Coordinates of C-alpha atoms and ligand atoms in Angstrom, one line a residue:
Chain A
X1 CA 0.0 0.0 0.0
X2 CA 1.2 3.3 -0.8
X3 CA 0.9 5.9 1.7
X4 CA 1.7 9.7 1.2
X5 CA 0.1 11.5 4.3
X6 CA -2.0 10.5 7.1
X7 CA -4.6 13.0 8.9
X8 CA -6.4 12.5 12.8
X9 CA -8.9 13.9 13.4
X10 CA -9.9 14.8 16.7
X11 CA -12.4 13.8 18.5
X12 CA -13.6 13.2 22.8
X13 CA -11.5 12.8 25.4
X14 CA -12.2 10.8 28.6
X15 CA -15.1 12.4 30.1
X16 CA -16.7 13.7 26.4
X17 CA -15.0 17.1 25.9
X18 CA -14.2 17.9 22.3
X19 CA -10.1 17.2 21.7
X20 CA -8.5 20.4 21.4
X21 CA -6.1 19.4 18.8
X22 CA -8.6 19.2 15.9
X23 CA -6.3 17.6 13.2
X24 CA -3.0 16.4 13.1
X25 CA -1.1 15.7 9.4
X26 CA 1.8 13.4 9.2
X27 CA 3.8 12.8 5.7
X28 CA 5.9 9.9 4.9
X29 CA 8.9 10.2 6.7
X30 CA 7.9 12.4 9.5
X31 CA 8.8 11.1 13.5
X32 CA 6.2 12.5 16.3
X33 CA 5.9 11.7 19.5
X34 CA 3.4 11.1 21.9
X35 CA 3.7 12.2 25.9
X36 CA 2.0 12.7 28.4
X37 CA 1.4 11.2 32.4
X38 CA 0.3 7.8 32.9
X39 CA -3.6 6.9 32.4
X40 CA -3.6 10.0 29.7
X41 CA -4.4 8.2 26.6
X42 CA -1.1 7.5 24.6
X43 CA -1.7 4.3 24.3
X44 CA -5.3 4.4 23.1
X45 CA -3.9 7.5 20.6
X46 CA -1.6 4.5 18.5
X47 CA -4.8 2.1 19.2
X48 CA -7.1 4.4 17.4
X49 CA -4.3 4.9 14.7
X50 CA -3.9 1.3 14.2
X51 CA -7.4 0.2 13.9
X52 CA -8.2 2.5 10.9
X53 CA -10.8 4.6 14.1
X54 CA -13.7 5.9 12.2
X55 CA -15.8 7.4 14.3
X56 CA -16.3 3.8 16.3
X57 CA -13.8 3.9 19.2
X58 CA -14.2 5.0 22.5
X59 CA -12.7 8.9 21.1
X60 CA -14.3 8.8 18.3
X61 CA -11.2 10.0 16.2
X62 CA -10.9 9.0 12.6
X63 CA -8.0 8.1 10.6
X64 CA -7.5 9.1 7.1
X65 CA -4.7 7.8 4.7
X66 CA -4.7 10.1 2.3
X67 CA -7.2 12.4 2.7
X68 CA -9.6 9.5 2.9
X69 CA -11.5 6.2 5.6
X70 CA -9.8 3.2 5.4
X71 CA -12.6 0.9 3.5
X72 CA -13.8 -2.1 6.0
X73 CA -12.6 -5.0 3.4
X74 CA -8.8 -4.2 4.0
X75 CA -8.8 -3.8 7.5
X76 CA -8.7 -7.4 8.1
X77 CA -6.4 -8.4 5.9
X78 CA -2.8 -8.5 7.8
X79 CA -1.2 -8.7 4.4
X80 CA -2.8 -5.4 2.9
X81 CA -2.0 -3.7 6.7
X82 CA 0.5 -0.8 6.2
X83 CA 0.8 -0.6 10.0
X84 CA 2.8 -1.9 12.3
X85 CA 2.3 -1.6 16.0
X86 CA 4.6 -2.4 18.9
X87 CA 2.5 -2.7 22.0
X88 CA 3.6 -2.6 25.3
X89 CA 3.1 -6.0 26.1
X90 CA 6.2 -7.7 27.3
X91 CA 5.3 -11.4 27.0
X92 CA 3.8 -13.6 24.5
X93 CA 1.1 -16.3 25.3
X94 CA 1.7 -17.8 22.1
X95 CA 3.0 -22.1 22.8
X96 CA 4.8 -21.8 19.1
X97 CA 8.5 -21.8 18.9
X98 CA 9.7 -18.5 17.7
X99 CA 11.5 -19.8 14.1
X100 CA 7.4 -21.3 13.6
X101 CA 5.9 -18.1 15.3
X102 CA 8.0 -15.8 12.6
X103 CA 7.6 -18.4 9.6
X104 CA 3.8 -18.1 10.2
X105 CA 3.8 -14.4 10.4
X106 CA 5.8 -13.8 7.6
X107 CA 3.6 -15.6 5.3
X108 CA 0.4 -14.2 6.4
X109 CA 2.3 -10.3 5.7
X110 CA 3.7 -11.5 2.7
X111 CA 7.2 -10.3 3.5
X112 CA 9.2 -12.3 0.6
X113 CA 11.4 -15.0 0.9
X114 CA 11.0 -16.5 4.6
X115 CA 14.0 -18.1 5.4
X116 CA 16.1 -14.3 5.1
X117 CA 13.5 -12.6 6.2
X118 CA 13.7 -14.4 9.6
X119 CA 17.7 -14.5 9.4
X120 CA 17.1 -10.8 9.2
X121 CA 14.1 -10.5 12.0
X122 CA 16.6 -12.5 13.8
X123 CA 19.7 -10.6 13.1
X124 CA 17.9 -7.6 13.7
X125 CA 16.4 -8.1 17.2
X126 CA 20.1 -9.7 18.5
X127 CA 21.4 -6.7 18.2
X128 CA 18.6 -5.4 20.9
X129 CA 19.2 -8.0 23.1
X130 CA 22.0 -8.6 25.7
X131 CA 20.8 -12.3 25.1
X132 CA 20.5 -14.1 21.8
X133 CA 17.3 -14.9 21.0
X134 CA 17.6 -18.8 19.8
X135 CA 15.0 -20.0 16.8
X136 CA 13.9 -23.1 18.3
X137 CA 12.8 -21.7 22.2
X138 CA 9.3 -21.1 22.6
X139 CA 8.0 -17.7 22.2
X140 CA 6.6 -18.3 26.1
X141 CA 10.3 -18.2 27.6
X142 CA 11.9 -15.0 26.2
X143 CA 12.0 -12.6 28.3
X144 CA 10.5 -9.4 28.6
X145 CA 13.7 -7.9 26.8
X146 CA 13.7 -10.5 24.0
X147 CA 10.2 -10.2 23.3
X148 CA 10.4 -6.3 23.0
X149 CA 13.3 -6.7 20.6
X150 CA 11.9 -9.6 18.8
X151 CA 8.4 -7.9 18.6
X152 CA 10.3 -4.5 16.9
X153 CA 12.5 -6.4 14.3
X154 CA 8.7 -8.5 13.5
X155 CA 7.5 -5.0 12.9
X156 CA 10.1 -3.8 10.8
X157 CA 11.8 -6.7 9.1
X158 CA 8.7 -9.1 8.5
X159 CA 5.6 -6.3 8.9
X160 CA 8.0 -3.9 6.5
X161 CA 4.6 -1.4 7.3
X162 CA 4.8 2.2 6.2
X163 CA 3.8 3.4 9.2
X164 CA 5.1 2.1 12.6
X165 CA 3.8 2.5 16.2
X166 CA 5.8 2.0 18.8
X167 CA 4.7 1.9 22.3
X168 CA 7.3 2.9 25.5
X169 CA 10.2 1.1 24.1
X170 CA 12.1 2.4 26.9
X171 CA 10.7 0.0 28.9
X172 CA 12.3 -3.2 28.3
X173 CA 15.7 -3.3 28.8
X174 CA 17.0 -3.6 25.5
X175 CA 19.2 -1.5 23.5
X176 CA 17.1 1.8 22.9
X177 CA 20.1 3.3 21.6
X178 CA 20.8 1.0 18.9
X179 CA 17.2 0.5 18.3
X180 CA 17.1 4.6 17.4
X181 CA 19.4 4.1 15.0
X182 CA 17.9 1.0 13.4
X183 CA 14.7 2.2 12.8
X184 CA 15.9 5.7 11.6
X185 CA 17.4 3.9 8.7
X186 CA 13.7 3.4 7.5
X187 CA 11.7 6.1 5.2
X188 CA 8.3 5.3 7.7
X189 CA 5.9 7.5 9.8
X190 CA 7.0 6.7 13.3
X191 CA 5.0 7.1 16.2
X192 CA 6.6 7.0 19.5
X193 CA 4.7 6.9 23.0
X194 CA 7.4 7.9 25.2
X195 CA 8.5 9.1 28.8
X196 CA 11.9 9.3 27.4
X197 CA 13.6 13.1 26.7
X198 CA 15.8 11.7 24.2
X199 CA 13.1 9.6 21.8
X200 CA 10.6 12.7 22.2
X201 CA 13.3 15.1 21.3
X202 CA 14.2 13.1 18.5
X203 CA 10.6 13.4 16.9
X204 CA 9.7 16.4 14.8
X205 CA 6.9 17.1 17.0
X206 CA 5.0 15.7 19.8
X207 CA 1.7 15.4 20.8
X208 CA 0.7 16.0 24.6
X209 CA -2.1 14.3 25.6
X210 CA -4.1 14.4 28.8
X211 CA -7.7 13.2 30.4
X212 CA -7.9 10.8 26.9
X213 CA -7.6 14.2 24.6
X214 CA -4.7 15.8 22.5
X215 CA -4.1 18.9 24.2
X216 CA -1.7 20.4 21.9
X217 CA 1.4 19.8 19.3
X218 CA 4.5 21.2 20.1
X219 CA 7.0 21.5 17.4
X220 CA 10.4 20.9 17.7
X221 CA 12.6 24.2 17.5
X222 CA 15.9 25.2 17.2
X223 CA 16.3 25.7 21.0
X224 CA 15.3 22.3 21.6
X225 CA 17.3 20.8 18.6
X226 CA 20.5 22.1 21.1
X227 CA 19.1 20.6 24.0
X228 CA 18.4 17.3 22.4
X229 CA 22.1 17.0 21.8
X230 CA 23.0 17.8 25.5
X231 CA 20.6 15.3 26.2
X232 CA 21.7 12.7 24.1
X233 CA 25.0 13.3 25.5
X234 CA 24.0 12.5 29.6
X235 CA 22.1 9.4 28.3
X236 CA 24.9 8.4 26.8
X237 CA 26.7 8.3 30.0
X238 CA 23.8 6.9 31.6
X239 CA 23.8 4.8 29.4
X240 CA 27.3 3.4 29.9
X241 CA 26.9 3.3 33.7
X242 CA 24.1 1.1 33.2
X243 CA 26.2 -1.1 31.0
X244 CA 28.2 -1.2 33.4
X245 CA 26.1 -2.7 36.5
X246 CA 24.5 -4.5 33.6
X247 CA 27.9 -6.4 33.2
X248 CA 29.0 -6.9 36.3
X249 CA 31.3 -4.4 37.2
X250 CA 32.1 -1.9 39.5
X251 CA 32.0 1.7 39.0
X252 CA 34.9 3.8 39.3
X253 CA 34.6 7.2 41.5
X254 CA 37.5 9.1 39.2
X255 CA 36.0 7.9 35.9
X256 CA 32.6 9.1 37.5
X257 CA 33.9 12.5 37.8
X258 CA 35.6 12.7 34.2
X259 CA 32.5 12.0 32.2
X260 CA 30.2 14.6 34.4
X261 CA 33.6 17.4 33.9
X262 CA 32.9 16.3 30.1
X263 CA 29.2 17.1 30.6
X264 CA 29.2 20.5 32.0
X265 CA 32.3 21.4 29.2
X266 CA 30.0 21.3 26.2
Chain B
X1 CA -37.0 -13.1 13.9
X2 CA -34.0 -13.6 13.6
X3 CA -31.7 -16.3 16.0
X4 CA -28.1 -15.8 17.2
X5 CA -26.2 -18.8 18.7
X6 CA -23.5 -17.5 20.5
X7 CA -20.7 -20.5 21.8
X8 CA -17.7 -20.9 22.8
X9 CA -15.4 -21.8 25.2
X10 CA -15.6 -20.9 28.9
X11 CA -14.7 -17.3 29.8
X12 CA -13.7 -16.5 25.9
X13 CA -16.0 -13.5 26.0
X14 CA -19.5 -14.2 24.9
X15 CA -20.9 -12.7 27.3
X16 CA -19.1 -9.5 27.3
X17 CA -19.5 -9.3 23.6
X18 CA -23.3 -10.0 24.0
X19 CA -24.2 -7.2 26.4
X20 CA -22.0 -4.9 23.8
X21 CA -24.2 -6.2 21.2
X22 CA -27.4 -5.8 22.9
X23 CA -26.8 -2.3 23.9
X24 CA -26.7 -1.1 20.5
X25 CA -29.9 -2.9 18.9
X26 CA -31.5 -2.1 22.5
X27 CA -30.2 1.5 21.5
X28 CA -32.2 1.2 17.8
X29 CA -35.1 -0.2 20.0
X30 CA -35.4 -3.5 18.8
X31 CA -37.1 -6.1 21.1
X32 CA -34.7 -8.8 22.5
X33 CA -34.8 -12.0 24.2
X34 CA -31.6 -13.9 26.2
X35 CA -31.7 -17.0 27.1
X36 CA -28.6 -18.6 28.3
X37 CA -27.9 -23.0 28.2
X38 CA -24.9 -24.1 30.8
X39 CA -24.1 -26.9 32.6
X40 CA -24.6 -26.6 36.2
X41 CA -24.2 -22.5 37.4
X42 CA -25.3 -19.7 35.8
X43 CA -26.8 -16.1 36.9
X44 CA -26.2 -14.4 33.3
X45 CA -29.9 -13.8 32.5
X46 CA -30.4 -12.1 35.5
X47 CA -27.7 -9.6 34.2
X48 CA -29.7 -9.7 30.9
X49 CA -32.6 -8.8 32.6
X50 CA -31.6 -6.4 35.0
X51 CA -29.5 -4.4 33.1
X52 CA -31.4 -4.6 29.4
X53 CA -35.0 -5.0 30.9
X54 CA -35.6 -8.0 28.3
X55 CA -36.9 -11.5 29.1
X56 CA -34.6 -14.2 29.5
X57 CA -34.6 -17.5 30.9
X58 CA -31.8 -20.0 32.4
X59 CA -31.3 -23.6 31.3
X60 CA -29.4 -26.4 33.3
X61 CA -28.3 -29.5 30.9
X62 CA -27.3 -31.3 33.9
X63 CA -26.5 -34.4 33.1
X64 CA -27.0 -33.7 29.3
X65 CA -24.9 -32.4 27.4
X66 CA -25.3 -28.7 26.5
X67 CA -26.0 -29.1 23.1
X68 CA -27.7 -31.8 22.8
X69 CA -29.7 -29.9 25.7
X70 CA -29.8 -27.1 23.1
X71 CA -31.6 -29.3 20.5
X72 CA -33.9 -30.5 22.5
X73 CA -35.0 -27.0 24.0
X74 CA -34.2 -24.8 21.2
X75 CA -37.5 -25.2 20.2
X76 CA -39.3 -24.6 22.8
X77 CA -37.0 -21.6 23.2
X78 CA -37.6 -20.1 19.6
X79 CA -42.1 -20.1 20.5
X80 CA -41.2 -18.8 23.2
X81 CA -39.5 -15.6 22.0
X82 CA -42.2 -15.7 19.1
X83 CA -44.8 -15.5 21.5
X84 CA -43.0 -12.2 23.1
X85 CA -42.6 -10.6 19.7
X86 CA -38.6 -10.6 19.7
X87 CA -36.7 -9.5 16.7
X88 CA -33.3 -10.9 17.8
X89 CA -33.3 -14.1 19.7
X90 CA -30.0 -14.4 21.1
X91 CA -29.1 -17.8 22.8
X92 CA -25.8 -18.0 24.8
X93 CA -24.6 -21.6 25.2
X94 CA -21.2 -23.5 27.0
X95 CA -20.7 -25.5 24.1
X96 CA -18.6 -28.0 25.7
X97 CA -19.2 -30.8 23.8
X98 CA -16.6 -30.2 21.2
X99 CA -17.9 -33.2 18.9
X100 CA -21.1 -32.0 18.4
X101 CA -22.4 -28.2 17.5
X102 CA -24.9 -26.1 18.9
X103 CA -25.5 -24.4 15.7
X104 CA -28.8 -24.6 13.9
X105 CA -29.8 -24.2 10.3
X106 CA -30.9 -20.5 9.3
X107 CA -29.6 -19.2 12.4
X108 CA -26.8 -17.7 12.7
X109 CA -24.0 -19.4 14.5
X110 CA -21.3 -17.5 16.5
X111 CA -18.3 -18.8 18.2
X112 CA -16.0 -16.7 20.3
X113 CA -12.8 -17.2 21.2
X114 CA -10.0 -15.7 22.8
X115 CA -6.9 -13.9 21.1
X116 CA -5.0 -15.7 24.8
X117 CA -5.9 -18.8 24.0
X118 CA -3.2 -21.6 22.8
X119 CA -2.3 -21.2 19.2
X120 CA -4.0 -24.9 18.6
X121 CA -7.0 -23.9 20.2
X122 CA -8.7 -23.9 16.6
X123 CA -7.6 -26.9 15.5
X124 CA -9.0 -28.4 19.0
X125 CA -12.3 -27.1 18.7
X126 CA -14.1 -29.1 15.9
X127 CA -17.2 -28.2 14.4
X128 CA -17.6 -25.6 17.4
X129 CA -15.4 -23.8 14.8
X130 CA -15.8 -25.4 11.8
X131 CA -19.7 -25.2 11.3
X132 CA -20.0 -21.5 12.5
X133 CA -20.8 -18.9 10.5
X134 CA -18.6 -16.0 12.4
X135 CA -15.9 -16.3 14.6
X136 CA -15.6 -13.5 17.0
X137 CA -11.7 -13.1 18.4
X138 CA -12.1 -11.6 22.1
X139 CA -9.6 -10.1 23.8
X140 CA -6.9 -8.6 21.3
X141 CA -6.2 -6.0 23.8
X142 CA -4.0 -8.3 25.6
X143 CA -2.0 -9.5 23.1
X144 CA 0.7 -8.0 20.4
X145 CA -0.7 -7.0 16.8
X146 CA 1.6 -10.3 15.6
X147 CA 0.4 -12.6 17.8
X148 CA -3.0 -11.5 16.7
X149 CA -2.7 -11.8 13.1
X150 CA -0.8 -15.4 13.6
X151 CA -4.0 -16.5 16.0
X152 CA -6.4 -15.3 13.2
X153 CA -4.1 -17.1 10.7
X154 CA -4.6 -20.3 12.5
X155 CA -8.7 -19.6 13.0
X156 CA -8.6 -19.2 8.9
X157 CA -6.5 -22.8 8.9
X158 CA -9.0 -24.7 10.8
X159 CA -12.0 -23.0 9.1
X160 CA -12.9 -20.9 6.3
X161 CA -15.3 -18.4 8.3
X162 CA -15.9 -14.6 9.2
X163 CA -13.7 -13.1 11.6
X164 CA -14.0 -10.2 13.6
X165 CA -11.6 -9.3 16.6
X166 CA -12.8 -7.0 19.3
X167 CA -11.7 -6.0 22.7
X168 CA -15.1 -6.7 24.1
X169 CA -14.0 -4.4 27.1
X170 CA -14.2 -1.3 25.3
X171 CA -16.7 -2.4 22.9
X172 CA -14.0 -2.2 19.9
X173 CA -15.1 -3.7 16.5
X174 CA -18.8 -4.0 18.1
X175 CA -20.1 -2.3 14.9
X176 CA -19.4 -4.9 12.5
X177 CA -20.7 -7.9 14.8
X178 CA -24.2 -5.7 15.0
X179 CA -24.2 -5.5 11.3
X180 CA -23.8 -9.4 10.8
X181 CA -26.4 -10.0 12.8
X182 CA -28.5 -7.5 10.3
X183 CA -27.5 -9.1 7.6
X184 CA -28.9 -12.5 8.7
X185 CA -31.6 -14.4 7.6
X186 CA -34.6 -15.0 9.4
X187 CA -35.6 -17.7 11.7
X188 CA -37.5 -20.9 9.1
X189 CA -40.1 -22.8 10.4
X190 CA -38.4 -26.4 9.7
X191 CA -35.4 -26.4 12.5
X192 CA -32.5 -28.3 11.5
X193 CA -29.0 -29.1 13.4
X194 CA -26.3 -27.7 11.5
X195 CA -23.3 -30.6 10.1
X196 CA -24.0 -34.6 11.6
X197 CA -23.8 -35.1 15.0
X198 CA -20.8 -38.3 15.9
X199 CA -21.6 -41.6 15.8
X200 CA -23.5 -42.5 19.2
X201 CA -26.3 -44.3 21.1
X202 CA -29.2 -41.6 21.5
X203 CA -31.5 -40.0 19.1
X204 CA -29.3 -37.0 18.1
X205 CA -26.0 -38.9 18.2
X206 CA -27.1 -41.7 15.3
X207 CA -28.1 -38.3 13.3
X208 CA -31.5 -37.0 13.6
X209 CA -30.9 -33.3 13.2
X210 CA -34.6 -32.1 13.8
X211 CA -34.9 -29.4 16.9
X212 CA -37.4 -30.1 19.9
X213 CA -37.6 -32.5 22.1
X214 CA -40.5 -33.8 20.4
X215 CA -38.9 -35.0 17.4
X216 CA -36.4 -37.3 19.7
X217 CA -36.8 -40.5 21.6
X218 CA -35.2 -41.8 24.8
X219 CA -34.3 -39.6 27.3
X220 CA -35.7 -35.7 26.4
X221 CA -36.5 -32.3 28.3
X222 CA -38.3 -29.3 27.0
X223 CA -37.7 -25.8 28.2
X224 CA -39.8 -25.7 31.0
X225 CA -39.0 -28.9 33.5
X226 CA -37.4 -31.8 34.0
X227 CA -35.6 -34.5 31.6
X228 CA -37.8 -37.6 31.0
X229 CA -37.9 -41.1 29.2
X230 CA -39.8 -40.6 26.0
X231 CA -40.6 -43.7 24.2
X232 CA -41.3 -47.6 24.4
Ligands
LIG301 N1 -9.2 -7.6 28.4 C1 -10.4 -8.2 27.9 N2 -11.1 -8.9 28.7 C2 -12.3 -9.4 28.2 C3 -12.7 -9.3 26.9 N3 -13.8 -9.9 26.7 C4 -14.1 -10.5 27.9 N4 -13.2 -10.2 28.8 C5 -13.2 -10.6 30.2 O1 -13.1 -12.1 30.3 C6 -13.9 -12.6 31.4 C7 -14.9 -13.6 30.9 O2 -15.8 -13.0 30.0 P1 -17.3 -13.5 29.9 O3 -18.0 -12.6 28.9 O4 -18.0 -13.7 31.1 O5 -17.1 -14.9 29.2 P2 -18.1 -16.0 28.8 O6 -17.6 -16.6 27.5 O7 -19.5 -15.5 28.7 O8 -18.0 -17.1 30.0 P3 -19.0 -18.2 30.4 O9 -20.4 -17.8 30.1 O10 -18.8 -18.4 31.9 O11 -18.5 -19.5 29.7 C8 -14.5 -11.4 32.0 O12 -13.7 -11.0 33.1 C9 -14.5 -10.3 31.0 O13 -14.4 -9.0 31.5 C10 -11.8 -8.5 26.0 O14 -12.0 -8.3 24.8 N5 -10.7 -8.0 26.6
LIG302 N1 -10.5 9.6 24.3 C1 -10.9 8.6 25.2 N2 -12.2 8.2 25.4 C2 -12.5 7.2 26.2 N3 -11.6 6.5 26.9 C3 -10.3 6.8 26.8 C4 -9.8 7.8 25.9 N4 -8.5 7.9 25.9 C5 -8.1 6.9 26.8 N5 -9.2 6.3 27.3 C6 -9.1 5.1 28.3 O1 -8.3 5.6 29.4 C7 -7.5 4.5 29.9 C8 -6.0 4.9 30.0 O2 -5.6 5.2 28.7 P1 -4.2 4.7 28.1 O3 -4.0 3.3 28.4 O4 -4.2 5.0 26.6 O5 -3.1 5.6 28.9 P2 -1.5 5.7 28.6 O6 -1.3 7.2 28.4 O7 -1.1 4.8 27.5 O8 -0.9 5.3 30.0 P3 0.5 4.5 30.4 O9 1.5 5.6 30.4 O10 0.2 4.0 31.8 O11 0.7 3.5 29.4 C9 -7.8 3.3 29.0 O12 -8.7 2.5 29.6 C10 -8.3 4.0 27.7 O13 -9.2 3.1 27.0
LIG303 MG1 0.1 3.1 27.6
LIG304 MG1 -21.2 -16.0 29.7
LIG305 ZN1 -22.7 -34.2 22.5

């Protein structure tokens, strides 16, 4: 399916007040973001996105592709779906072994030869993971880590959707890092749902939703495209303190001090 | 009038995706009757009633089993929401005898099942599955979008039927299971069990499809009381 622009339109929050954000536009290629506290509705934003909303979800949004409704006949078909979404579910219930899991799933999206396509799945999620995620386990024993990774590479690799949501993948463990620079290799609308400074300041623009409703979009600047890179840079050395611990070792009080002097230089 | 046979395994949803269902034609005021078949406990048509303000009615199989409990009350069952001018009959049932099928011919039969459920499930389920018209797939809220599609996959492997997945919870995809009921048939006067029944000992089971416990021999029950030996 080609896609060139995709619209929202607005429509009740929790308690039946009109959204404020009436419309939001998204072209191929654009990254937004989604924030907001906990219980405010991010996750049932990328719900109504992914089910094609028409006026027939709890917000009563609707989705257009193009300026228009996604017809009824092609939203059941996984093969015709051009969207991906990553939920925030961190185990599967699914008895299959994962090479079966991915086999099935590839053949249902039609993503092309299978055996490379789950090589690449495969290859793709590893480099997420602290652990390798072996072919013949069962889906049921990854853990919460390897199913995040494994469900992200499914989405990219074998979904290969135009338009991928991707809910909190901060919260898993695995390499969000690496998993940044992954997916920005893809020409894709991106939807993040995030807590995380550094994936909402990597987005073009967010959307801040509270009480179910989009309160407003907030664009990124130049200002902020500064501060993303200071931010980038303290994750980064959170990041390798957590690598650390993650690895066994002990941290180091004069390496400590070295990496925040390096901080407050730039 | 039109009949919905609603089955399924325990806890897959069909409840929660009935009250859904009856809230919207309840909202387009048509007039509804409930009546729910199950084994041994039940207190679901009270909810029907108090919440919906339609009449509905309980069955125990007991010792029967459920649908061969539905065949011989189903008739009764059908006069009796004739006789209280219902558009939509809908008749919620445990279903537990996964060789045989509750489904009947001109109604419309309506398995649910849930997204959690093994990935073999459908294979497991027989003509519970195989001889329904729609398949309703509760519960996709708790699972990821490609463990979904590979679930539905496996639905489409064991049976070529309709499916629609909701998250009964939030009344997602509730549309489209309204406006398959619309689009079915009414009710006919001759009542007919859908598919053969097994191989077996009583009436139904050596293949006499015809609904009511009148058509049958050997031990029967109607709606109202209590099973009883009918014949020589
Ligand atoms: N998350 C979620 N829970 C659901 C959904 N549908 C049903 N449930 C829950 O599943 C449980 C069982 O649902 P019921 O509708 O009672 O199931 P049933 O098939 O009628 O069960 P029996 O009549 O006892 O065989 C309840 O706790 C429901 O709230 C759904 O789509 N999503
Ligand atoms: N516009 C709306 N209309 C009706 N219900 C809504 C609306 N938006 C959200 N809800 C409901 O509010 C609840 C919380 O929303 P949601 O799960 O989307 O929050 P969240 O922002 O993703 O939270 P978390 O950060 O904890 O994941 C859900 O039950 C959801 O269905
Ligand atoms: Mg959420
Ligand atoms: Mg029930
Ligand atoms: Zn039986």
């Amino acid at each position: 399916m080609d896609i060139n622009y995709l619209e929202i339109i607005g429509g009740y929050g929790r308690h039946g007040a009109e959204e404020p954000v009436r419309k939001v536009s998204l072209k191929m290629g654009d990254i937004v973001s989604i924030v907001g506290p906990t219980g405010s509705g991010k996750t049932e934003l990328i719900n109504d996105v992914e089910r094609f909303a028409d006026d027939n979800t709890p917000s009563r949004r609707r989705l257009l592709i193009d300026g228009k409704s996604v017809p009824e006949e092609s939203v059941g078909d996984p093969s015709k779906n051009p969207i991906a979404l990553i939920t925030q579910h961190t185990n599967f219930l699914s008895d299959l072994p994962v090479q079966e899991f991915l086999e099935i799933h590839a053949s249902i999206r039609q993503a092309g030869h299978t055996e490379s396509v789950i090589e690449r799945t495969l290859d793709f999620a590893n480099q997420l993971t602290g652990e390798s995620i072996i072919l013949d386990s069962a889906m049921t024993e990854l853990s919460g880590g390897q199913t995040r990774a494994l469900l992200i590479a499914d989405a990219v690799v074998i979904g290969n959707s135009p338009i991928i949501l991707l809910d909190e993948i901060e919260n898993a463990g695995i390499h969000r890092t690496k998993a940044l620079e992954l997916l920005k290799n893809y020409r894709k609308i991106f939807f993040f749902v995030t807590h995380d400074p550094r994936i909402a300041l990597l987005s073009d623009f967010r959307i801040v939703m509270k009480g179910g409703a989009m309160q407003k979009i907030i664009s990124r600047n130049e200002k902020e495209k500064k501060i993303a890179e200071g931010i980038k840079k303290m994750d980064d050395v959170l990041s390798d303190f957590r690598a650390k611990i993650r690895a066994g070792d002990s941290l180091e009080e004069d390496e400590f001090e070295r990496r925040m002097k390096e901080l407050s230089y730039n | 009038m039109k009949v919905l046979i609603c089955a399924g395994p325990p806890t897959s949803g069909k409840t929660t995706v009935l009250k859904q269902v009856v809230k919207k034609f309840k909202d387009e005021g048509k007039r509804l009757a409930y009546i729910k078949i199950d084994v041994q406990f039940t207190e679901e048509d009270e909810v029907f009633r108090k919440q919906f303000d339609i009449p509905t009615k309980k069955v125990y199989s007991g010792e029967l089993c459920p649908d061969h409990c539905n065949v011989m009350i189903m008739g009764d069952a059908i006069h009796w929401a004739m006789e209280n001018n219902t558009d939509i009959l809908f008749v919620e049932t445990a279903g537990l005898c996964l060789r045989c099928s509750p489904y009947v011919e001109s109604a419309l039969g309506m398995v649910v099942l849930e997204a959690t459920s093994g990935m073999n499930l459908p294979k497991k389920i027989g003509p519970l599955l195989g001889l329904a018209d729609v398949a309703i797939i509760t519960k996709i809220d708790l699972v990821s979008q490609a463990e979904r599609e590979v679930f539905r996959a496996n639905v489409l492997k064991a049976s070529k039927v309709d499916i629609i997945e909701t998250d009964a919870l939030h009344g997602i995809n509730i549309g489209r299971i309204v406006k398959r009921i619309n689009d079915a048939n009414d009710i006919s006067d001759s009542l007919l069990l859908k598919g053969n029944p097994p191989v077996g000992v009583c009436t139904i089971c050596v293949g006499k499809k015809e609904i009511g416990w009148q058509k049958h021999f050997g031990v029967v029950r109607p709606l109202e009381g209590d099973v009883f030996y009918r014949g020589e």
